[in-house]
């Protein structure tokens, strides 16, 4: 079902680590993966804002712009080299997706955001990776407490010893109250990704969708 990739067959299916809190706009294309191999980055349509957050929690750079026009969405995917994720079958009728100028994956409707994330991970054969900033998708780098003390509330600095800084939006992150929920959400996405084809019948993809080659 990955449009814009040659070969394979159409056969969609359903779908941790975890970070903390942050905020800002995402940008840029594919980034190098751990171990030096390429890993995809994503652009989510206006219906998939929740999916973008859980893909970030699973370790992938995912961009989301609320209310973006379909034409602008497709052009942005082409400009940035991101894989376009959409639940609008009509988007996949556009010439740039049919001619492989833009790669895209149809995400079935009716799934919860963590299930959507599991679907994407499973369809593209992606593992759960080190988490990224949940708000913007930037990479997280460990930050010594003394370098962030002025950026966090005093009570947080007193109670916590591990901190991370987003290399894109600059937010300082720590394992606060939302951490447990994020861990559980990413674990749910990973569990959905690991589900076998026999657990549920997959929805049909839009015409022309193709699975990526191995």
Short mmCIF file of C-alpha atoms in Angstrom, two decimals:
data_model
loop_
_atom_site.label_atom_id
_atom_site.label_comp_id
_atom_site.label_asym_id
_atom_site.label_seq_id
_atom_site.Cartn_x
_atom_site.Cartn_y
_atom_site.Cartn_z
CA UNK A 1 0.00 0.00 0.00
CA UNK A 2 2.88 2.43 -0.10
CA UNK A 3 2.12 4.49 -3.18
CA UNK A 4 5.17 5.58 -5.15
CA UNK A 5 7.21 2.38 -4.71
CA UNK A 6 7.65 -0.14 -7.48
CA UNK A 7 6.76 -3.80 -6.99
CA UNK A 8 5.06 -5.55 -4.10
CA UNK A 9 1.37 -6.28 -3.64
CA UNK A 10 -1.52 -4.39 -2.06
CA UNK A 11 -2.27 -5.96 1.31
CA UNK A 12 -2.83 -3.38 4.10
CA UNK A 13 -3.05 -4.38 7.76
CA UNK A 14 -3.55 -2.87 11.16
CA UNK A 15 -1.47 -1.34 13.58
CA UNK A 16 8.36 0.66 23.32
CA UNK A 17 10.33 3.38 24.27
CA UNK A 18 8.82 6.74 25.18
CA UNK A 19 9.56 10.45 25.65
CA UNK A 20 7.94 13.31 27.57
CA UNK A 21 6.48 16.77 26.83
CA UNK A 22 7.43 19.61 24.42
CA UNK A 23 6.21 21.95 21.58
CA UNK A 24 6.91 23.60 18.11
CA UNK A 25 6.55 23.04 14.36
CA UNK A 26 8.30 20.19 12.59
CA UNK A 27 10.25 20.47 9.37
CA UNK A 28 12.81 18.72 7.17
CA UNK A 29 12.97 15.40 5.34
CA UNK A 30 14.30 11.95 6.04
CA UNK A 31 16.96 11.67 8.71
CA UNK A 32 19.69 9.07 9.10
CA UNK A 33 18.65 6.15 11.24
CA UNK A 34 20.55 4.51 14.05
CA UNK A 35 23.34 2.38 12.67
CA UNK A 36 23.66 4.55 9.56
CA UNK A 37 20.65 3.23 7.60
CA UNK A 38 17.96 5.54 6.22
CA UNK A 39 14.69 5.89 8.10
CA UNK A 40 11.52 7.53 6.77
CA UNK A 41 10.04 10.79 7.98
CA UNK A 42 6.32 11.45 7.63
CA UNK A 43 3.78 14.13 6.75
CA UNK A 44 0.30 13.55 8.21
CA UNK A 45 -2.88 15.01 6.74
CA UNK A 46 -5.32 17.19 8.68
CA UNK A 47 -7.13 14.14 10.12
CA UNK A 48 -4.02 12.50 11.56
CA UNK A 49 -2.62 14.91 14.14
CA UNK A 50 -2.80 12.25 16.87
CA UNK A 51 -0.94 9.80 14.65
CA UNK A 52 1.91 12.28 14.21
CA UNK A 53 2.44 12.44 17.98
CA UNK A 54 2.53 8.67 18.44
CA UNK A 55 4.90 8.20 15.52
CA UNK A 56 7.22 10.67 17.24
CA UNK A 57 6.91 8.70 20.46
CA UNK A 58 7.84 5.57 18.48
CA UNK A 59 10.97 7.34 17.22
CA UNK A 60 9.98 8.82 13.85
CA UNK A 61 9.97 12.40 12.63
CA UNK A 62 6.33 13.12 11.76
CA UNK A 63 5.02 16.52 10.64
CA UNK A 64 1.42 17.72 10.94
CA UNK A 65 -0.23 20.95 9.82
CA UNK A 66 -3.83 21.50 10.89
CA UNK A 67 -6.21 22.45 8.10
CA UNK A 68 -3.68 22.20 5.26
CA UNK A 69 -5.19 21.99 1.77
CA UNK A 70 -4.73 18.66 -0.03
CA UNK A 71 -2.79 20.28 -2.86
CA UNK A 72 -0.46 22.04 -0.43
CA UNK A 73 -0.11 18.81 1.54
CA UNK A 74 1.04 16.86 -1.52
CA UNK A 75 3.40 19.64 -2.62
CA UNK A 76 4.93 19.80 0.85
CA UNK A 77 5.49 16.04 0.86
CA UNK A 78 7.25 16.31 -2.47
CA UNK A 79 9.41 19.26 -1.35
CA UNK A 80 10.51 17.61 1.91
CA UNK A 81 10.76 13.99 0.75
CA UNK A 82 8.42 12.85 3.52
CA UNK A 83 6.07 9.87 3.21
CA UNK A 84 2.54 11.26 3.04
CA UNK A 85 0.06 9.61 5.43
CA UNK A 86 -3.63 10.21 4.71
CA UNK A 87 -7.06 8.74 5.41
CA UNK A 88 -8.48 10.50 2.33
CA UNK A 89 -8.51 8.04 -0.57
CA UNK A 90 -8.94 10.92 -3.01
CA UNK A 91 -5.44 12.20 -2.23
CA UNK A 92 -3.98 9.04 -3.77
CA UNK A 93 -5.62 9.84 -7.12
CA UNK A 94 -3.31 12.84 -7.56
CA UNK A 95 -0.77 12.55 -10.33
CA UNK A 96 2.29 13.09 -8.14
CA UNK A 97 1.40 10.01 -6.06
CA UNK A 98 0.52 7.89 -9.07
CA UNK A 99 3.79 8.76 -10.79
CA UNK A 100 5.89 8.10 -7.65
CA UNK A 101 6.95 11.74 -7.30
CA UNK A 102 5.46 11.46 -3.80
CA UNK A 103 5.36 8.34 -1.63
CA UNK A 104 2.21 7.85 0.40
CA UNK A 105 0.43 5.38 2.65
CA UNK A 106 -3.33 5.17 3.11
CA UNK A 107 -4.29 4.94 6.80
CA UNK A 108 -7.74 3.31 7.27
CA UNK A 109 -10.36 5.33 9.09
CA UNK A 110 -11.88 4.21 12.37
CA UNK A 111 -8.58 3.46 14.14
CA UNK A 112 -7.44 5.14 17.34
CA UNK A 113 -4.19 7.14 17.04
CA UNK A 114 -2.11 4.40 18.67
CA UNK A 115 -3.69 1.86 16.31
CA UNK A 116 -2.89 4.15 13.39
CA UNK A 117 0.72 4.29 14.52
CA UNK A 118 0.79 0.50 14.80
CA UNK A 119 -0.65 0.23 11.30
CA UNK A 120 2.09 2.44 9.85
CA UNK A 121 4.86 0.60 11.70
CA UNK A 122 3.53 -2.75 10.57
CA UNK A 123 2.89 -1.81 6.95
CA UNK A 124 6.36 -0.36 6.49
CA UNK A 125 8.15 -2.94 8.63
CA UNK A 126 9.46 -0.31 11.06
CA UNK A 127 10.68 -1.02 14.62
CA UNK A 128 10.02 1.15 17.65
CA UNK A 129 13.07 3.38 18.04
CA UNK A 130 14.42 5.88 20.55
CA UNK A 131 11.66 8.49 21.10
CA UNK A 132 11.65 11.95 19.60
CA UNK A 133 10.03 15.13 20.90
CA UNK A 134 6.29 14.42 21.04
CA UNK A 135 5.44 18.00 20.07
CA UNK A 136 7.66 18.65 17.05
CA UNK A 137 9.49 15.43 16.16
CA UNK A 138 12.99 16.72 16.88
CA UNK A 139 15.70 14.41 18.16
CA UNK A 140 16.27 14.30 21.93
CA UNK A 141 19.74 14.70 23.40
CA UNK A 142 20.64 13.99 27.02
CA UNK A 143 21.25 17.24 28.91
CA UNK A 144 23.12 17.43 32.24
CA UNK A 145 21.01 18.91 35.01
CA UNK A 146 23.33 21.87 35.49
CA UNK A 147 22.75 22.94 31.87
CA UNK A 148 18.96 23.02 32.17
CA UNK A 149 18.36 24.10 35.76
CA UNK A 150 17.34 27.61 34.68
CA UNK A 151 14.91 26.19 32.08
CA UNK A 152 12.80 24.04 34.42
CA UNK A 153 10.83 24.73 37.60
CA UNK A 154 12.91 24.45 40.76
CA UNK A 155 10.78 21.57 42.05
CA UNK A 156 11.45 19.63 38.85
CA UNK A 157 15.20 20.19 39.14
CA UNK A 158 15.08 18.97 42.74
CA UNK A 159 13.06 15.82 41.97
CA UNK A 160 14.56 14.67 38.69
CA UNK A 161 18.07 13.78 37.60
CA UNK A 162 17.63 12.89 33.91
CA UNK A 163 16.82 15.57 31.33
CA UNK A 164 16.72 15.78 27.54
CA UNK A 165 16.66 18.73 25.15
CA UNK A 166 14.94 18.74 21.77
CA UNK A 167 17.40 19.73 19.06
CA UNK A 168 14.62 21.35 17.02
CA UNK A 169 12.33 23.30 19.34
CA UNK A 170 14.75 23.51 22.28
CA UNK A 171 12.27 22.22 24.86
CA UNK A 172 13.72 20.58 27.96
CA UNK A 173 12.07 17.26 28.73
CA UNK A 174 12.02 14.93 31.72
CA UNK A 175 10.08 11.89 32.92
CA UNK A 176 7.15 13.80 34.35
CA UNK A 177 3.55 12.83 35.00
CA UNK A 178 2.76 12.08 31.35
CA UNK A 179 5.61 9.63 30.96
CA UNK A 180 3.67 6.54 32.04
CA UNK A 181 0.86 7.32 29.60
CA UNK A 182 3.31 7.83 26.75
CA UNK A 183 5.07 4.56 27.51
CA UNK A 184 1.71 2.77 27.50
CA UNK A 185 0.64 4.43 24.24
CA UNK A 186 3.83 3.53 22.40
CA UNK A 187 3.61 -0.02 23.77
CA UNK A 188 0.04 -0.22 22.42
CA UNK A 189 1.24 0.95 19.00
CA UNK A 190 4.04 -1.63 19.06
CA UNK A 191 1.54 -4.32 20.04
CA UNK A 192 -0.76 -3.34 17.15
CA UNK A 193 2.21 -3.45 14.79
CA UNK A 194 3.07 -6.97 15.96
CA UNK A 195 -0.48 -8.28 15.42
CA UNK A 196 -0.78 -10.96 12.73
CA UNK A 197 -2.95 -10.71 9.63
CA UNK A 198 -5.26 -13.35 11.12
CA UNK A 199 -6.44 -11.07 13.93
CA UNK A 200 -8.55 -8.83 11.71
CA UNK A 201 -9.39 -8.40 8.07
CA UNK A 202 -7.58 -5.41 6.65
CA UNK A 203 -9.52 -2.56 5.00
CA UNK A 204 -9.03 -2.15 1.26
CA UNK A 205 -6.45 0.45 0.19
CA UNK A 206 -7.19 3.13 -2.40
CA UNK A 207 -6.63 2.15 -6.07
CA UNK A 208 -2.99 2.04 -7.09
CA UNK A 209 -1.59 1.59 -3.59
CA UNK A 210 1.41 -0.72 -3.43
CA UNK A 211 3.43 -2.26 -0.66
CA UNK A 212 7.12 -1.24 -0.60
CA UNK A 213 9.68 -3.80 -1.72
CA UNK A 214 11.83 -5.38 1.03
#
